[in-house]
Structures are given as structure tokens and as C-alpha cells.
Short mmCIF file of C-alpha atoms in Angstrom, two decimals:
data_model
loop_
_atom_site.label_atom_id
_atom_site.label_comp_id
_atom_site.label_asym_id
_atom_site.label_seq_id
_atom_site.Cartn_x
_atom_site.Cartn_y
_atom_site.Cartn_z
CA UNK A 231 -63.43 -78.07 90.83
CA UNK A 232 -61.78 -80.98 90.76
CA UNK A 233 -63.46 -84.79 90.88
CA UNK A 234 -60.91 -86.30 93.24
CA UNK A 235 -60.10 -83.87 96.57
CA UNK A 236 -60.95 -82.33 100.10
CA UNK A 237 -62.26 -78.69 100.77
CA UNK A 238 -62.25 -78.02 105.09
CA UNK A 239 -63.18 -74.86 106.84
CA UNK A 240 -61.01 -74.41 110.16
CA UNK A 241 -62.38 -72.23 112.94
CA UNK A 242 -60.10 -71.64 115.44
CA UNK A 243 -57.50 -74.17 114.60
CA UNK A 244 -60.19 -77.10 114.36
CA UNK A 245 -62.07 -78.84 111.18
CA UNK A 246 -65.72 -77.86 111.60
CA UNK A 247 -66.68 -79.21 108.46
CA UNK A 248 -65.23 -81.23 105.51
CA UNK A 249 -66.69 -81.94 101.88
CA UNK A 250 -65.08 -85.15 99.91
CA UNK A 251 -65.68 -86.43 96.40
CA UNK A 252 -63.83 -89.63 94.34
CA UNK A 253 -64.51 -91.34 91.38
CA UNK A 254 -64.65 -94.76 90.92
CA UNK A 255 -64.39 -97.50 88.25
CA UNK A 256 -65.80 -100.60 87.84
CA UNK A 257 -62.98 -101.69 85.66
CA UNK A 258 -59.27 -102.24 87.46
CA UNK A 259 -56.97 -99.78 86.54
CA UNK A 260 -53.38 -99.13 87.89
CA UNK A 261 -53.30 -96.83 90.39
CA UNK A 262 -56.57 -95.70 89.16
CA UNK A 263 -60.25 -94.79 91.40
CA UNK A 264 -61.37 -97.01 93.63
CA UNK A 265 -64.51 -99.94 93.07
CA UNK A 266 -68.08 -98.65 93.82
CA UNK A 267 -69.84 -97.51 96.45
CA UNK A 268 -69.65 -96.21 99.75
CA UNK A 269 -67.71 -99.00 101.44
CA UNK A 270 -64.42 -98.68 99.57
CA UNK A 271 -64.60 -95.10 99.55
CA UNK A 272 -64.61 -95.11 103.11
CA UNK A 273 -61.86 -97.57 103.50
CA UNK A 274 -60.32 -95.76 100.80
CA UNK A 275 -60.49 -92.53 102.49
CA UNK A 276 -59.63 -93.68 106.09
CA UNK A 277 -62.57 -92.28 107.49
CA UNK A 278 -62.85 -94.97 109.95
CA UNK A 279 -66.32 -95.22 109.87
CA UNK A 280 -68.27 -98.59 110.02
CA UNK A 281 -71.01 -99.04 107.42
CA UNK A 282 -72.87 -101.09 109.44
CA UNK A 283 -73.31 -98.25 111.69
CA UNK A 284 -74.94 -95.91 108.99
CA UNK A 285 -78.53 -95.70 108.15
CA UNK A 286 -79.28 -96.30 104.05
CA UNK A 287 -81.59 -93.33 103.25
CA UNK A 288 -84.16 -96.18 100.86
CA UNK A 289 -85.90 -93.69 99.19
CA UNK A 290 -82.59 -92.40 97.49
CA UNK A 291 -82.46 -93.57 93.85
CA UNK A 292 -78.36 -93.12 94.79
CA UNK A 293 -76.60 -95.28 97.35
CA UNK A 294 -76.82 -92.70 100.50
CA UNK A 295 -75.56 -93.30 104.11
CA UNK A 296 -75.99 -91.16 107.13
CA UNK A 297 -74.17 -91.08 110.13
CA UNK A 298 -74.79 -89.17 113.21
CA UNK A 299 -71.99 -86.49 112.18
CA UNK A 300 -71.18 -87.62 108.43
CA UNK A 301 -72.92 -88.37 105.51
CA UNK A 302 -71.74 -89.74 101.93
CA UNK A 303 -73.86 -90.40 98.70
CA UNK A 304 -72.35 -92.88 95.38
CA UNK A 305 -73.94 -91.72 91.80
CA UNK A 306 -73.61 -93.75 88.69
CA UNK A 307 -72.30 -92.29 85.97
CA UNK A 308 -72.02 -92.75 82.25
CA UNK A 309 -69.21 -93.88 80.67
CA UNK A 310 -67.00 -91.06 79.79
CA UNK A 311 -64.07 -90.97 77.54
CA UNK A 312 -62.24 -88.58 79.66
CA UNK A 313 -61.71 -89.88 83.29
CA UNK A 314 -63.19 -93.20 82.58
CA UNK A 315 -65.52 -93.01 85.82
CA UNK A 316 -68.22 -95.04 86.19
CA UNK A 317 -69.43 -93.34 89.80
CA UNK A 318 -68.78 -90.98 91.91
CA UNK A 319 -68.70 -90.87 95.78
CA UNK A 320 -69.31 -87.43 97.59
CA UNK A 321 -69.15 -86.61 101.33
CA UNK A 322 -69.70 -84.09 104.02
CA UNK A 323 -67.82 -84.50 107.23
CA UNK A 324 -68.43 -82.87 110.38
CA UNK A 325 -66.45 -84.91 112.92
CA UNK A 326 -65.12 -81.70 114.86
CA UNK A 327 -68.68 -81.14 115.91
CA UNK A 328 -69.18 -85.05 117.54
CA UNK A 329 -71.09 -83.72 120.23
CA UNK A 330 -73.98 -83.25 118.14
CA UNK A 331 -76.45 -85.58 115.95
CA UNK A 332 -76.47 -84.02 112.60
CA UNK A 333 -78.26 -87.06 111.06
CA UNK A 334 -81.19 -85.54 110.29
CA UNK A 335 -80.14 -82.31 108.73
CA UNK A 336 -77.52 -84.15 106.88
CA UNK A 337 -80.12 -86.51 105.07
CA UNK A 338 -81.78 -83.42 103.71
CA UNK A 339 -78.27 -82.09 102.03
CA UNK A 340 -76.05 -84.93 101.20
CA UNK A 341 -77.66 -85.40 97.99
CA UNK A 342 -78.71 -82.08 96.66
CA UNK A 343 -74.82 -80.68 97.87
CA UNK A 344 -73.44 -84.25 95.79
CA UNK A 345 -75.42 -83.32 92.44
CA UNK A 346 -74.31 -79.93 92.74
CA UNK A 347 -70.93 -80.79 93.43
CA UNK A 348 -70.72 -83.34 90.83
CA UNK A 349 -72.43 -80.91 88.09
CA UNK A 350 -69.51 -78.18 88.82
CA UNK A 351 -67.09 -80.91 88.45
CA UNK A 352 -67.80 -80.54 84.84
CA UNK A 353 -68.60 -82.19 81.76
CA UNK A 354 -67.40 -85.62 80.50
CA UNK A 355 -66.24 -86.56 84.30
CA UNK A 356 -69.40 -88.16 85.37
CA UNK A 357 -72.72 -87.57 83.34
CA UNK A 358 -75.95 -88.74 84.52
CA UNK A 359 -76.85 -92.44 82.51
#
């Protein structure tokens, strides 16, 4: 799997769902990830969503936001000599289903689907400080 890229499952010509991740870098690179946290990696993305307009799930040792039909979660990683992340952003999109609140069922996945995704990303690309 890799650590920057888009997975979508179409039914009947139309995105039900879409999982995200991104690394990003506290240190400027050329051309390189993006800064922390969930705000860039929105605008980075152009997922056009406002942060203001997400709800910060506190309890989360992670920076998590929920929306009513997306959810993203930003881990810290360690320093790592091979893709030189020091996070990692992960998202699950539903947009093609707006005409329901997911909110809640999303808080309960976002971060158990992110650690998951992140551990099958493999070694050395962002390891848990």
C-alpha cells in the first residue's frame, strides 16, 4: 500500500466511498508532503471542506475531525530515514452519500481504519514515536 494515494468504490457509476492518506513534513522540502495536520491536507487535497465546520473528536490522542459525511485523522510519526515523514493524514470520504449524517459512525472508525492503514503502509514510512 502506498503512503501517498486514493482507493474509491463506484456503484453504479457514482463514488460511494473514498479512503485518503498523505504524509507530511515538518521540514520544507521541494515538491515534497505537505505541513501538518488536517488543515493543509484538506487544502492540499481539494476537499473543499471547512475546518471550522468539523467537530475535534478531544478524547483522540491524534488530531481527528468529523464531518457529517467525512472524517480525517493526522498521526505523528517518528523520524524515518526513508520517506522523511514526520505525520501522516488519513481519510474516509463518503460525499456520494450527502443525504445522510454519518458523523457518528465515522467517529468510531476513522481512527482504528487510519492505524490500520498506516501499519500496512509499512515499516520505516511512519513509526509510532
Amino acid at each position: 500500500m502506498f503512503s501517498d494515494g486514493t482507493c474509491a468504490v463506484y456503484v453504479d457509476d457514482k463514488i460511494v466511498i473514498s479512503v485518503d492518506s498523505k504524509g507530511s513534513s515538518e521540514r520544507i522540502s521541494g515538491g515534497g508532503p505537505l505541513a501538518p495536520g488536517i488543515a493543509p491536507y484538506l487544502e492540499s487535497r481539494g476537499f473543499g471542506l471547512d475546518i471550522e465546520d468539523s467537530e475535534l473528536i478531544e478524547e483522540s490522542p491524534h488530531e481527528v475531525r468529523v464531518w457529517e459525511d467525512f472524517a480525517a485523522a493526522y498521526f505523528t510519526c517518528a523520524e524515518s530515514a526513508g520517506m522523511d515523514y514526520t505525520g501522516m493524514n488519513v481519510s474516509i470520504d463518503l460525499h456520494g452519500n450527502a443525504d445522510r449524517d454519518f458523523s457518528d459512525d465515522l467517529k468510531k472508525i476513522i481512527e482504528p481504519y487510519a492505524e490500520e492503514r498506516i501499519a500496512r503502509i509499512g515499516p520505516g514510512v511512519c513509526d509510532n514515536p
